[in-house]
CSV table of C-alpha atoms and ligand atoms in Angstrom, one decimal:
chain,number,residue,atom,x,y,z
D,175,UNK,CA,10.0,16.0,-8.9
D,176,UNK,CA,7.4,17.7,-6.6
D,177,UNK,CA,6.0,15.3,-3.6
D,178,UNK,CA,2.6,15.9,-2.0
D,179,UNK,CA,3.1,15.0,1.8
D,180,UNK,CA,0.4,14.4,4.2
D,181,UNK,CA,-0.6,12.5,7.7
D,182,UNK,CA,-3.3,12.9,10.1
D,183,UNK,CA,-2.4,13.1,13.8
D,184,UNK,CA,-1.4,9.6,14.1
D,185,UNK,CA,1.4,10.1,11.4
D,186,UNK,CA,2.2,13.9,12.4
D,187,UNK,CA,5.7,13.4,13.8
D,188,UNK,CA,6.9,11.4,10.7
D,189,UNK,CA,5.3,13.9,8.4
D,190,UNK,CA,7.5,16.8,9.9
D,191,UNK,CA,10.8,14.4,9.8
D,192,UNK,CA,9.8,13.3,6.2
D,193,UNK,CA,9.4,17.0,4.9
D,194,UNK,CA,12.9,17.8,6.5
D,195,UNK,CA,14.5,14.6,5.0
D,196,UNK,CA,12.9,15.9,1.4
D,197,UNK,CA,14.1,19.6,2.2
D,198,UNK,CA,17.6,18.3,3.0
D,199,UNK,CA,17.9,16.0,-0.1
D,200,UNK,CA,16.6,18.7,-2.7
D,201,UNK,CA,13.0,17.6,-3.3
D,202,UNK,CA,10.2,20.4,-3.7
D,203,UNK,CA,7.7,19.0,-1.2
D,204,UNK,CA,4.2,20.5,-0.5
D,205,UNK,CA,2.6,19.9,3.1
D,206,UNK,CA,-1.2,19.0,3.0
D,207,UNK,CA,-1.6,18.8,6.8
D,208,UNK,CA,-2.1,17.8,9.3
D,209,UNK,CA,-0.6,20.9,10.7
D,210,UNK,CA,-0.9,19.7,14.7
D,211,UNK,CA,-1.3,16.6,16.6
D,212,UNK,CA,-5.0,17.3,17.0
D,213,UNK,CA,-7.1,14.5,16.0
D,214,UNK,CA,-8.4,14.5,12.4
D,215,UNK,CA,-9.8,12.3,9.8
D,216,UNK,CA,-7.4,10.5,7.5
D,217,UNK,CA,-9.7,10.4,4.3
D,218,UNK,CA,-9.7,14.1,4.1
D,219,UNK,CA,-5.8,14.4,4.1
D,220,UNK,CA,-5.4,11.4,1.6
D,221,UNK,CA,-8.0,13.1,-0.9
D,222,UNK,CA,-6.1,16.3,-0.9
D,223,UNK,CA,-2.9,14.5,-1.7
D,224,UNK,CA,-4.4,12.0,-4.2
D,225,UNK,CA,-6.1,14.9,-5.8
D,226,UNK,CA,-2.9,16.9,-6.1
D,227,UNK,CA,-1.6,13.8,-8.2
D,228,UNK,CA,-4.7,13.4,-10.3
D,229,UNK,CA,-4.4,16.9,-11.1
D,230,UNK,CA,-0.5,16.9,-11.7
D,231,UNK,CA,0.3,19.5,-9.4
D,232,UNK,CA,2.5,16.8,-7.6
D,233,UNK,CA,4.0,13.9,-9.2
D,234,UNK,CA,4.1,11.6,-6.1
D,235,UNK,CA,2.8,11.3,-2.7
D,236,UNK,CA,3.6,10.3,0.8
D,237,UNK,CA,0.9,9.7,3.0
D,238,UNK,CA,1.3,8.6,7.1
D,239,UNK,CA,-1.3,7.5,9.8
D,240,UNK,CA,-0.9,5.5,12.7
D,241,UNK,CA,-0.7,2.0,10.7
D,242,UNK,CA,-0.5,3.6,7.1
D,243,UNK,CA,-3.6,1.4,6.3
D,244,UNK,CA,-6.3,3.7,6.7
D,245,UNK,CA,-4.3,6.1,4.4
D,246,UNK,CA,-3.8,3.4,1.6
D,247,UNK,CA,-7.2,2.5,1.7
D,248,UNK,CA,-8.6,6.1,1.4
D,249,UNK,CA,-5.9,7.0,-1.2
D,250,UNK,CA,-6.5,3.9,-3.5
D,251,UNK,CA,-10.5,4.9,-3.8
D,252,UNK,CA,-9.1,7.8,-6.4
D,253,UNK,CA,-8.9,7.0,-10.1
D,254,UNK,CA,-5.2,6.5,-11.3
D,255,UNK,CA,-3.8,6.4,-7.7
D,256,UNK,CA,-1.5,3.4,-6.8
D,257,UNK,CA,-0.7,3.6,-3.2
D,258,UNK,CA,1.6,1.3,-1.7
D,259,UNK,CA,2.0,0.7,2.1
D,260,UNK,CA,5.3,-0.2,2.9
D,261,UNK,CA,7.0,-1.6,6.0
D,262,UNK,CA,10.5,-2.6,4.2
D,263,UNK,CA,12.9,-1.4,1.5
D,264,UNK,CA,12.4,-4.5,-0.4
D,265,UNK,CA,8.8,-3.8,-0.9
D,266,UNK,CA,9.3,0.4,-1.4
D,267,UNK,CA,11.7,-1.0,-4.3
D,268,UNK,CA,9.6,-3.5,-5.9
D,269,UNK,CA,6.6,-1.3,-5.9
D,270,UNK,CA,7.9,1.4,-7.7
D,271,UNK,CA,9.5,-1.3,-10.1
D,272,UNK,CA,6.3,-3.5,-10.7
D,273,UNK,CA,3.5,-1.1,-9.7
D,274,UNK,CA,4.4,2.3,-10.6
D,275,UNK,CA,3.1,3.4,-7.3
D,276,UNK,CA,2.4,7.1,-7.1
D,277,UNK,CA,1.7,7.2,-3.3
D,278,UNK,CA,3.7,5.6,-0.5
D,279,UNK,CA,2.0,4.9,2.8
D,280,UNK,CA,3.6,4.5,5.9
D,281,UNK,CA,2.6,3.6,9.6
D,282,UNK,CA,4.4,5.7,12.5
D,283,UNK,CA,3.3,3.6,15.3
D,284,UNK,CA,4.3,0.6,13.2
D,285,UNK,CA,8.0,1.1,12.0
D,286,UNK,CA,10.8,3.1,13.3
D,287,UNK,CA,11.7,6.7,12.0
D,288,UNK,CA,15.4,5.4,10.5
D,289,UNK,CA,13.6,2.8,8.6
D,290,UNK,CA,10.7,5.2,7.3
D,291,UNK,CA,13.5,7.5,5.8
D,292,UNK,CA,15.2,4.9,4.4
D,293,UNK,CA,12.0,3.6,2.9
D,294,UNK,CA,11.2,6.8,1.5
D,295,UNK,CA,14.6,7.4,0.0
D,296,UNK,CA,14.6,4.0,-1.8
D,297,UNK,CA,11.0,4.9,-3.0
D,298,UNK,CA,11.7,8.3,-4.5
D,299,UNK,CA,14.6,6.6,-6.0
D,300,UNK,CA,13.7,3.7,-7.7
D,301,UNK,CA,12.0,4.3,-11.4
D,302,UNK,CA,9.2,1.9,-12.7
D,303,UNK,CA,10.6,-0.9,-14.7
D,304,UNK,CA,8.5,0.0,-17.8
D,305,UNK,CA,8.2,-3.7,-18.7
D,306,UNK,CA,5.4,-4.5,-20.7
D,307,UNK,CA,4.0,-7.3,-18.3
D,308,UNK,CA,4.0,-4.8,-15.7
D,309,UNK,CA,2.2,-2.1,-18.0
D,310,UNK,CA,-0.3,-4.4,-18.7
D,311,UNK,CA,-1.2,-5.2,-15.3
D,312,UNK,CA,-1.4,-1.6,-14.4
D,313,UNK,CA,-3.6,-0.9,-17.4
D,314,UNK,CA,-6.0,-3.7,-15.7
D,315,UNK,CA,-6.4,-1.8,-12.5
D,316,UNK,CA,-8.1,1.1,-14.5
D,317,UNK,CA,-10.6,-1.4,-16.2
D,318,UNK,CA,-12.6,-2.0,-13.1
N,559,RB5,C1,-5.6,7.2,14.6
N,559,RB5,O1,-6.0,6.8,15.8
N,559,RB5,C2,-5.7,5.9,13.8
N,559,RB5,O2,-6.8,5.0,13.5
N,559,RB5,C3,-5.2,6.6,12.3
N,559,RB5,O3,-3.8,7.0,12.4
N,559,RB5,C4,-4.7,5.2,11.2
N,559,RB5,O4,-4.2,4.1,11.8
N,559,RB5,C5,-5.9,4.5,10.7
N,559,RB5,O5,-5.7,3.7,9.5
């Protein structure tokens, strides 16, 4: 599974840690920036990661900013993207099973780095349940 990873300056340190975690755990990952802590605009990075999923270059994505909120708002503008901002492992598990989320958003200024890596681990390992009620609800997201 290829994972697209991106951040702004507010999520840069966690992006670096997550890329190392992915490499150490055998995931194929692509770094969509930011490439330094210089100030940049989160919608630009969210767009690159979202489009890499839309065009099937990557299967899933992880976006980090200061709060995770800007990244989740930006990513959810793109058709077919279901971005979930998670601050706990229960939500990370549930959003994969119920929402089939394809982007995980994290807030570097909100949660600790070890929790962030646990959330990434759970989110990547959890499959969509495939239940018809969940699929029906996901289908309705594309109706709007
Ligand atoms: C950057 O200062 C900060 O606004 C950004 O990382 C993010 O939290 C936006 O939602």
